[in-house]
Short mmCIF file of C-alpha atoms in Angstrom, two decimals:
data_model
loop_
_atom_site.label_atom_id
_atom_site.label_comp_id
_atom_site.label_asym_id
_atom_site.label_seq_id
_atom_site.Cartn_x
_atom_site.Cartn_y
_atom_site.Cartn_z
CA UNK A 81 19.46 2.24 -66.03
CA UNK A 82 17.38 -1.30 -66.58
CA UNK A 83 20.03 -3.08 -63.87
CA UNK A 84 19.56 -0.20 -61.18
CA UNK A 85 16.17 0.25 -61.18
CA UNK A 86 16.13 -3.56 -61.27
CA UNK A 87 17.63 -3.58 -57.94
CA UNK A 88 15.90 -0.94 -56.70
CA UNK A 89 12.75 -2.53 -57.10
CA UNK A 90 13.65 -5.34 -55.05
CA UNK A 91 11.60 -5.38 -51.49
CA UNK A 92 14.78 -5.11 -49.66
CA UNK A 93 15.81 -1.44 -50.95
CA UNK A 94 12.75 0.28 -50.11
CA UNK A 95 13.95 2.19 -47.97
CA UNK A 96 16.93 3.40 -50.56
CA UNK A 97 14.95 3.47 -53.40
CA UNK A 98 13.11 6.82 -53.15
CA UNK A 99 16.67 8.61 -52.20
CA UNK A 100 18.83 6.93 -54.87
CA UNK A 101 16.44 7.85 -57.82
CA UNK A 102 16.36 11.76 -56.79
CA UNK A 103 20.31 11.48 -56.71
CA UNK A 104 20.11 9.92 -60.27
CA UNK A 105 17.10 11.85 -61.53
CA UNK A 106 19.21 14.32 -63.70
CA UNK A 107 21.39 11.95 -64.98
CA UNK A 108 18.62 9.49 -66.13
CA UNK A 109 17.41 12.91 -67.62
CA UNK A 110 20.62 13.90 -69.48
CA UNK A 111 20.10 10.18 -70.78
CA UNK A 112 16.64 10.62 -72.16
CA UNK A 113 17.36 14.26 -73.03
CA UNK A 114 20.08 13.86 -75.53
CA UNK A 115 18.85 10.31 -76.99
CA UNK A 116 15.47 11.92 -77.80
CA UNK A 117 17.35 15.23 -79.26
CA UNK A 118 19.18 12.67 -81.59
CA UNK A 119 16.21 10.41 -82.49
CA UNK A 120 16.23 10.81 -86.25
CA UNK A 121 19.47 8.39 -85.86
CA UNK A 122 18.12 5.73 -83.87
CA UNK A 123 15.07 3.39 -84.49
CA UNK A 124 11.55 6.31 -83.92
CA UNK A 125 9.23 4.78 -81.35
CA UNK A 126 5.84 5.99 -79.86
CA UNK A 127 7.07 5.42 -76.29
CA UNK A 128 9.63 8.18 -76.90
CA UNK A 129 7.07 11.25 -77.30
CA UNK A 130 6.89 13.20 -74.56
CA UNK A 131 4.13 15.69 -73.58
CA UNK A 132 5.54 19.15 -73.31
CA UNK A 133 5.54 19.06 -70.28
CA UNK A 134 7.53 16.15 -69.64
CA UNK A 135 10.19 17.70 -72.27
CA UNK A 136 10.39 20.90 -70.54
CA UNK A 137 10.54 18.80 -66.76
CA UNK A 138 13.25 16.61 -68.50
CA UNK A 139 15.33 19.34 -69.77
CA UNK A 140 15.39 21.45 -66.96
CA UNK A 141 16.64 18.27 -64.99
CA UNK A 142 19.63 17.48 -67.19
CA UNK A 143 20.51 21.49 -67.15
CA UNK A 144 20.89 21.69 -63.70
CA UNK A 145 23.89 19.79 -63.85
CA UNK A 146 25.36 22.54 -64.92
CA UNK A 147 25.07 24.33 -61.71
CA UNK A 148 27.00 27.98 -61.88
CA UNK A 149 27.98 27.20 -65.86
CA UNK A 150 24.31 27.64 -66.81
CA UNK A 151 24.57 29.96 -69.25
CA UNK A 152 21.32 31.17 -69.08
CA UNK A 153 21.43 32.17 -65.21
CA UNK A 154 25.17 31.66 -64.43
CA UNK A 155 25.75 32.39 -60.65
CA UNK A 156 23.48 35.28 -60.30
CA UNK A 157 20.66 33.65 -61.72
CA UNK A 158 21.27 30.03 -59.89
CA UNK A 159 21.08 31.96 -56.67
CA UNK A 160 17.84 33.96 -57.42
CA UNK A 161 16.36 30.86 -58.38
CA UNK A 162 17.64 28.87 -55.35
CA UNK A 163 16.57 31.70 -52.98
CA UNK A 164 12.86 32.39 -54.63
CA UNK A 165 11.96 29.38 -56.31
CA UNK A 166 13.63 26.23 -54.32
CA UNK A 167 13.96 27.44 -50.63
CA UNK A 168 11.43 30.08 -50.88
CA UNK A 169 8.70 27.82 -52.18
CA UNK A 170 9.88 25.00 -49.32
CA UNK A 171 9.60 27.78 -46.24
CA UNK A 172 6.51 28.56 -47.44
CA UNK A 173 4.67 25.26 -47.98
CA UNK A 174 6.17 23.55 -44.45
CA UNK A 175 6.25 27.07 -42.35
CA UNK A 176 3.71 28.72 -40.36
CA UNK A 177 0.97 25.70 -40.28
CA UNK A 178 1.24 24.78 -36.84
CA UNK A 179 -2.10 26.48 -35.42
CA UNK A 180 -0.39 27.17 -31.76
CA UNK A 181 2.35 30.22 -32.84
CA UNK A 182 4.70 29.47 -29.99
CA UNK A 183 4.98 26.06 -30.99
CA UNK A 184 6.38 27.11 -34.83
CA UNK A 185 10.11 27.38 -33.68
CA UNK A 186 9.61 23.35 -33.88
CA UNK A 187 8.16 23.39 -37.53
CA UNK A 188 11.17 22.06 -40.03
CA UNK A 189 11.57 22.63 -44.27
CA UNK A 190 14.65 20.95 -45.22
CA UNK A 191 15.47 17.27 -45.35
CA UNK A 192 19.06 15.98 -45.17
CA UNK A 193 19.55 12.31 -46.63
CA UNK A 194 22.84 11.08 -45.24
CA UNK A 195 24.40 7.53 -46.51
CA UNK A 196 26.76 5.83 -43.72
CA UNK A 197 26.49 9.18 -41.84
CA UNK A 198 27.90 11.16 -45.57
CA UNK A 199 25.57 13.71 -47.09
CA UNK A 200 24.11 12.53 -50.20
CA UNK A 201 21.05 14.57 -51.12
CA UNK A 202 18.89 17.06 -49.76
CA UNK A 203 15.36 18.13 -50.16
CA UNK A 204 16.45 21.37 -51.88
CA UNK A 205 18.91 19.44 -53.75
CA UNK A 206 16.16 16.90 -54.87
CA UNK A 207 13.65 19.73 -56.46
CA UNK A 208 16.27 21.66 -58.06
CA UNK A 209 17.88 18.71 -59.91
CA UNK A 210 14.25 16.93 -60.54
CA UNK A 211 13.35 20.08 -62.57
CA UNK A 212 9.36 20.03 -61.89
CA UNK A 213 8.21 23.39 -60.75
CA UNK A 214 8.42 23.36 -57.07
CA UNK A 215 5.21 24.80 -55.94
CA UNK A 216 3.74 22.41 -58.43
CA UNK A 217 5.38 19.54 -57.11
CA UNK A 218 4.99 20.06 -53.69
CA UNK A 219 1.26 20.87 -54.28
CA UNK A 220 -1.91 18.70 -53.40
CA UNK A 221 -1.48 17.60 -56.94
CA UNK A 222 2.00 17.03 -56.71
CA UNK A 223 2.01 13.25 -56.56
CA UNK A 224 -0.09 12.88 -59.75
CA UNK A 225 2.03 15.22 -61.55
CA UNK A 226 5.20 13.40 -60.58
CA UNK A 227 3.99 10.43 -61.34
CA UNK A 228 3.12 11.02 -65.21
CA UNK A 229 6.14 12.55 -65.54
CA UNK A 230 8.07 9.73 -64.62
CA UNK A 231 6.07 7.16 -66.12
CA UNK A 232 6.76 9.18 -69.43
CA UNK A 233 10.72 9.01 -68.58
CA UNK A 234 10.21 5.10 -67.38
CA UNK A 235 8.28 4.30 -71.57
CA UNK A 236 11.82 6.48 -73.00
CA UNK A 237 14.37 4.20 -71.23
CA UNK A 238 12.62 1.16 -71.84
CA UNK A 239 12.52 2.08 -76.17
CA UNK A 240 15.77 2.72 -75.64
CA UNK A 241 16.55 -0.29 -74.60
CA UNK A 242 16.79 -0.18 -70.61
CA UNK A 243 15.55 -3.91 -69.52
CA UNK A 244 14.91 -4.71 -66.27
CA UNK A 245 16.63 -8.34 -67.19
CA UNK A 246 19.88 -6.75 -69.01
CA UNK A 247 22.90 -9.13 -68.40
CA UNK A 248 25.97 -6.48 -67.00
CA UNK A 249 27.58 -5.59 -63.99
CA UNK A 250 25.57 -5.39 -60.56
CA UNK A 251 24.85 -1.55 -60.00
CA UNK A 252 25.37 0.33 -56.98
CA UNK A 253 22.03 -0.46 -55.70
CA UNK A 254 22.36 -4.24 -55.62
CA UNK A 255 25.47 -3.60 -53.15
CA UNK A 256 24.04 -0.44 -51.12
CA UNK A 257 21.44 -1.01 -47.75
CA UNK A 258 19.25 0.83 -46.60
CA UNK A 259 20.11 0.20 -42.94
CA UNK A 260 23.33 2.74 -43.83
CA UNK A 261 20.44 5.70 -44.98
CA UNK A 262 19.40 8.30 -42.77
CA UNK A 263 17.51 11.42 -42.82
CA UNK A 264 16.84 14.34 -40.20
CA UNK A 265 14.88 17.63 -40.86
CA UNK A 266 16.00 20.82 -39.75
CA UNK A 267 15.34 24.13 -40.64
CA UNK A 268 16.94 25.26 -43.22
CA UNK A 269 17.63 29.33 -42.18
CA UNK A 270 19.39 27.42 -39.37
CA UNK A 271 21.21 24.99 -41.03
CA UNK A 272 22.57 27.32 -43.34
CA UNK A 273 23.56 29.97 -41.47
CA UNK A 274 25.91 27.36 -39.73
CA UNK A 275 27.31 26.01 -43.37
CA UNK A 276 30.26 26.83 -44.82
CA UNK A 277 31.56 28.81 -42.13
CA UNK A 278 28.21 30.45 -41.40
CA UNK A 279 29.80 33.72 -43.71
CA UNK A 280 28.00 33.14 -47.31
CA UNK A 281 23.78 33.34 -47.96
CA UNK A 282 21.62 31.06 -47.51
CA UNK A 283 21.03 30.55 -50.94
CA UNK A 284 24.97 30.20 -51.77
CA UNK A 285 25.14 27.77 -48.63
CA UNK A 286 22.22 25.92 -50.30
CA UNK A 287 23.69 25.32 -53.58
CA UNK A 288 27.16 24.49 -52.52
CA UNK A 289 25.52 22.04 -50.08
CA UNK A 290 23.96 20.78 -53.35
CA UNK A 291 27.66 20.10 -54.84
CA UNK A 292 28.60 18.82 -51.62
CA UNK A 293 25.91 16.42 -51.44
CA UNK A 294 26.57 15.35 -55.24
CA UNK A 295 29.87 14.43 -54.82
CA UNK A 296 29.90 12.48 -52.12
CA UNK A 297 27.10 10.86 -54.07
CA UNK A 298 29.50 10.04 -57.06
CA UNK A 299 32.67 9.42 -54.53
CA UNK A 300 31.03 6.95 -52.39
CA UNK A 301 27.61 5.54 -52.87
CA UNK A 302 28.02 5.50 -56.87
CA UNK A 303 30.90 3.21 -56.62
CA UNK A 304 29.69 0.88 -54.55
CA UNK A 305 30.72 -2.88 -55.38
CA UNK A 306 32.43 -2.02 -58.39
CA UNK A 307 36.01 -1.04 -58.73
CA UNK A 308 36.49 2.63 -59.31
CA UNK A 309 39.40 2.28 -61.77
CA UNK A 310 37.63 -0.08 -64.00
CA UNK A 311 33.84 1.91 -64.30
CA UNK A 312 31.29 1.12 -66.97
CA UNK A 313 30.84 3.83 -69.22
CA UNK A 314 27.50 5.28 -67.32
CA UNK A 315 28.98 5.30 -64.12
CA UNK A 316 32.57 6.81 -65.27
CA UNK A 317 30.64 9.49 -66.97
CA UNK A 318 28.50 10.03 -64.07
CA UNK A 319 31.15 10.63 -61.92
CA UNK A 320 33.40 12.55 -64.69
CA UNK A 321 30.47 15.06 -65.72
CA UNK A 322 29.76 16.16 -61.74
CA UNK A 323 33.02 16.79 -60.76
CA UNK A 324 34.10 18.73 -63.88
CA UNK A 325 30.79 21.46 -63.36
CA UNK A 326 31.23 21.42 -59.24
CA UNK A 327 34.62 21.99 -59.99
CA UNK A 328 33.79 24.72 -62.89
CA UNK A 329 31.15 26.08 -60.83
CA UNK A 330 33.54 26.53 -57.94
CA UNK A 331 36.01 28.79 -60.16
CA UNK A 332 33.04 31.05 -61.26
CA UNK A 333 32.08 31.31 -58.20
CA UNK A 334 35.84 32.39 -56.77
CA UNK A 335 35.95 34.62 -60.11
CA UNK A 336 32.87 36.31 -60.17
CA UNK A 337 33.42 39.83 -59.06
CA UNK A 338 29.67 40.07 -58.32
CA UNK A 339 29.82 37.83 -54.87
CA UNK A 340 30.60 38.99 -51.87
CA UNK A 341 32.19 35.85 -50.12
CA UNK A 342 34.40 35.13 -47.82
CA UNK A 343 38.55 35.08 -47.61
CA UNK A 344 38.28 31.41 -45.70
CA UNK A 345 35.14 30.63 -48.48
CA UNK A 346 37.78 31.81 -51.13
CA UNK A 347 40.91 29.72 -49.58
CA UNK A 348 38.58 27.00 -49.36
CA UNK A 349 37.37 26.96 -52.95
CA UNK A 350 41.09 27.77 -54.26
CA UNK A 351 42.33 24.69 -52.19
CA UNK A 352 39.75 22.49 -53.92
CA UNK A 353 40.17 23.69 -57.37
CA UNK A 354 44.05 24.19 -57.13
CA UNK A 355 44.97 20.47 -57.41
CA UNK A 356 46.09 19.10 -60.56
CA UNK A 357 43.54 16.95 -60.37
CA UNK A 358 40.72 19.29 -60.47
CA UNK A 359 42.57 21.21 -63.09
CA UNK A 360 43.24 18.49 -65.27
CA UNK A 361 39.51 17.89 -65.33
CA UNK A 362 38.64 21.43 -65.95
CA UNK A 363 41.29 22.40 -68.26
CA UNK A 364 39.92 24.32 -71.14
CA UNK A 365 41.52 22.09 -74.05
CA UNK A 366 40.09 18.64 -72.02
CA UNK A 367 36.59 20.52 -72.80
CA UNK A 368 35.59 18.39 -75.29
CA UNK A 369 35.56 15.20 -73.33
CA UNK A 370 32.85 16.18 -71.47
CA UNK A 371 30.68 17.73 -74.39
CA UNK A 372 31.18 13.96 -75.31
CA UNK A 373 29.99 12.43 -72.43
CA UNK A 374 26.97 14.36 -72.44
CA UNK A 375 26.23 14.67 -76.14
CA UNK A 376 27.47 11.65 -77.80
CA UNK A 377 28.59 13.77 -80.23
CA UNK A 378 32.46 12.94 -81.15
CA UNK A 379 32.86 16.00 -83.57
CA UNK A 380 36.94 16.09 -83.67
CA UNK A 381 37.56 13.08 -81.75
CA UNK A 382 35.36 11.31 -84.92
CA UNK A 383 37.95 9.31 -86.15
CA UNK A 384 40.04 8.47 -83.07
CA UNK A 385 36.85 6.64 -82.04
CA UNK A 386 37.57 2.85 -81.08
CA UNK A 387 33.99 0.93 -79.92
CA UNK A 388 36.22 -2.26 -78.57
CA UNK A 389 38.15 0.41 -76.30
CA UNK A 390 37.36 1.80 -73.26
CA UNK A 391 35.32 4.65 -73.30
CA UNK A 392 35.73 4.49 -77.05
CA UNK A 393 39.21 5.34 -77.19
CA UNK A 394 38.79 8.89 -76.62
CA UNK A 395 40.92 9.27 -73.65
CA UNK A 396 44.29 9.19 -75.75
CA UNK A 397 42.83 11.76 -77.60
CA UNK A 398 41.76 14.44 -75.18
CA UNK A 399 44.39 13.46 -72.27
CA UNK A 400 47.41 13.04 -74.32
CA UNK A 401 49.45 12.32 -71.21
CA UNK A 402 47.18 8.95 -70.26
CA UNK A 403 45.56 5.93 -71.21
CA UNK A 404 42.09 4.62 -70.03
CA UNK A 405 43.66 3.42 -66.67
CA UNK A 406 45.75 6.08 -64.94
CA UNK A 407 42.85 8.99 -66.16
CA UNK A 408 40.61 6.34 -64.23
CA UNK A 409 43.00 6.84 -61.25
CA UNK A 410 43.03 10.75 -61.34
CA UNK A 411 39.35 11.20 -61.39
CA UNK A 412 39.30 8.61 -58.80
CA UNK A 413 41.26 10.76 -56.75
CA UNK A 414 39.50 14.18 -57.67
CA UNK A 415 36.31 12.39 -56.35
CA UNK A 416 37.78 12.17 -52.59
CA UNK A 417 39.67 15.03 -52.87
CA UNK A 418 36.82 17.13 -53.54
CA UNK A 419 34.01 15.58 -51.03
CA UNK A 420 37.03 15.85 -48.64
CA UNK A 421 37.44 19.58 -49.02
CA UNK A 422 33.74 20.15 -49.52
CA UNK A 423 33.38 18.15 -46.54
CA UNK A 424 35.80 19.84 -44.65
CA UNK A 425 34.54 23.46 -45.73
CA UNK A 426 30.88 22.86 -44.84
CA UNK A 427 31.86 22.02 -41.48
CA UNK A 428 29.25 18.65 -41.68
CA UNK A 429 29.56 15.50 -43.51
#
């Protein structure tokens, strides 16, 4: 986290610094979350108290990686929330202000961040994953309240031991440019309506252009300069942890008698979550990789661990059937097979 935000600082990535830190927000958040949930086995400093408020912001921000496997909402919920709290509260701040009525049709509430012409974030996508309350942060006193927020998350990293200065591998922001980031507003009734086949909600259409935006974030932009089948830990588990809940959230979704979608929105999602790829990642007894990616917490795979192997050795363990490199290889080509069919389903890139 030191050697991105390192790079991001520098003059040159402006322009690709605000977008690149709301695509990592909730992971930097799952960082901070767990370490400070596990502090009674590391070294206590000051710098890693939180207000509650920062707690409950930084919480929030990991859970939404969850997407449909948050327990506490689960697809229901994530929609209601998405339709009143994240697109609700954005039609409502940027709509209707334009003093001459006829002129409103022109007014705009959703931003679409695209890197070499790929969808990467969204505004929508942005406040749900950042995990401040949206009215709140898109208030008057929105910027102040952002700001202590993050300065709380910056003091964590740094007593954990993020350095600006930290010797490592280039991140993706010392190879990305910001000449290859664009962004457009459009309305987002509009836009929706036209996503995924213009059959679902717009508050299903948002969140699935939420996983769509996340994984091309982790196939593409994530990557960039380093070789896919040889990641650092962050970055595999980065990549690992969004393509197992997309790809979980996706076969809720399908299953959950509840939704009215569509046949083509079903073929699409069973074509996506149908290769053994995808169901490698999401296969029931592989479960425990991920709680260990985003716990550090071992449990069974205790005393398989191996600190001078990659990922600590716990590959072997969990994927029986392959070692470090070829599991490398097959969630390499989940990534592009998954931003390929979500690509392909939402009808824009």
């Amino acid at each position: 986290m030191g050697r991105l935000f390192a790079a991001l600082s520098a003059p040159q990535q402006a322009t690709l610094a605000s977008v690149a830190s709301l695509c990592m927000t909730p992971f930097i958040s799952l960082v901070i979350h767990e370490a400070r949930a596990k502090i009674d086995m590391t070294t206590p400093s000051p710098t890693m108290e939180f207000s509650a408020e920062a707690a409950e912001v930084c919480a929030r921000s990991r859970n939404s990686l969850k997407l449909f496997e948050d327990n506490q909402r689960w697809v229901v919920g994530q929609l209601e929330f998405h339709r009143d709290k994240i697109i609700g509260a954005h039609s409502d701040h940027f709509l209707g202000n334009t003093w001459l009525r006829l002129a409103r049709f022109l007014e705009v509430d959703l931003s679409l961040f695209t890197y070499d012409n790929t969808l990467i974030c969204t505004s929508h996508s942005a406040a749900f994953h950042i995990g401040m309350e949206p009215k709140l942060l898109l208030s008057d006193s929105g910027g102040a309240y952002a700001l202590s927020i993050t300065q709380q998350m910056g003091r964590c990293l740094g007593a954990l031991g993020a350095s600006a200065n930290a010797d490592g591998p280039k991140t993706f922001a010392s190879h990305a440019t910001g000449r290859a980031l664009n962004d457009s507003e459009v309305r987002a009734d509009q836009y929706y309506q036209r996503a995924f086949g213009g059959h679902e909600e717009p508050a299903l259409s948002g969140l699935l252009t939420d996983f769509q935006a996340k994984v091309n974030f982790v196939s593409s932009l994530l990557v960039m300069g380093a070789d896919p089948l040889d990641l650092e830990y962050t970055v595999f588990k980065i990549r690992y942890v969004t393509l197992h809940h997309v790809l979980a959230s996706l076969t809720r979704l399908g299953a959950d008698q509840s939704q009215t979608i569509s046949n083509s929105s079903r073929a699409a999602i069973e074509r996506i979550t149908g290769t053994p790829e995808a169901t490698a990642i999401t296969d029931g007894g592989t479960r425990g990789f991920r709680n260990t990616l985003v716990h550090y917490d071992p449990r069974s795979a205790a005393s398989s661990l191996d600190i001078s192997e990659p990922l600590f050795g716990l590959v072997p363990f969990y994927f029986p059937d392959h070692d470090y490199s070829s599991l490398s290889a097959l969630v390499d080509r989940c990534a592009h097979a998954t931003a390929q069919g979500l690509n392909d389903w939402a009808g824009y890139r």
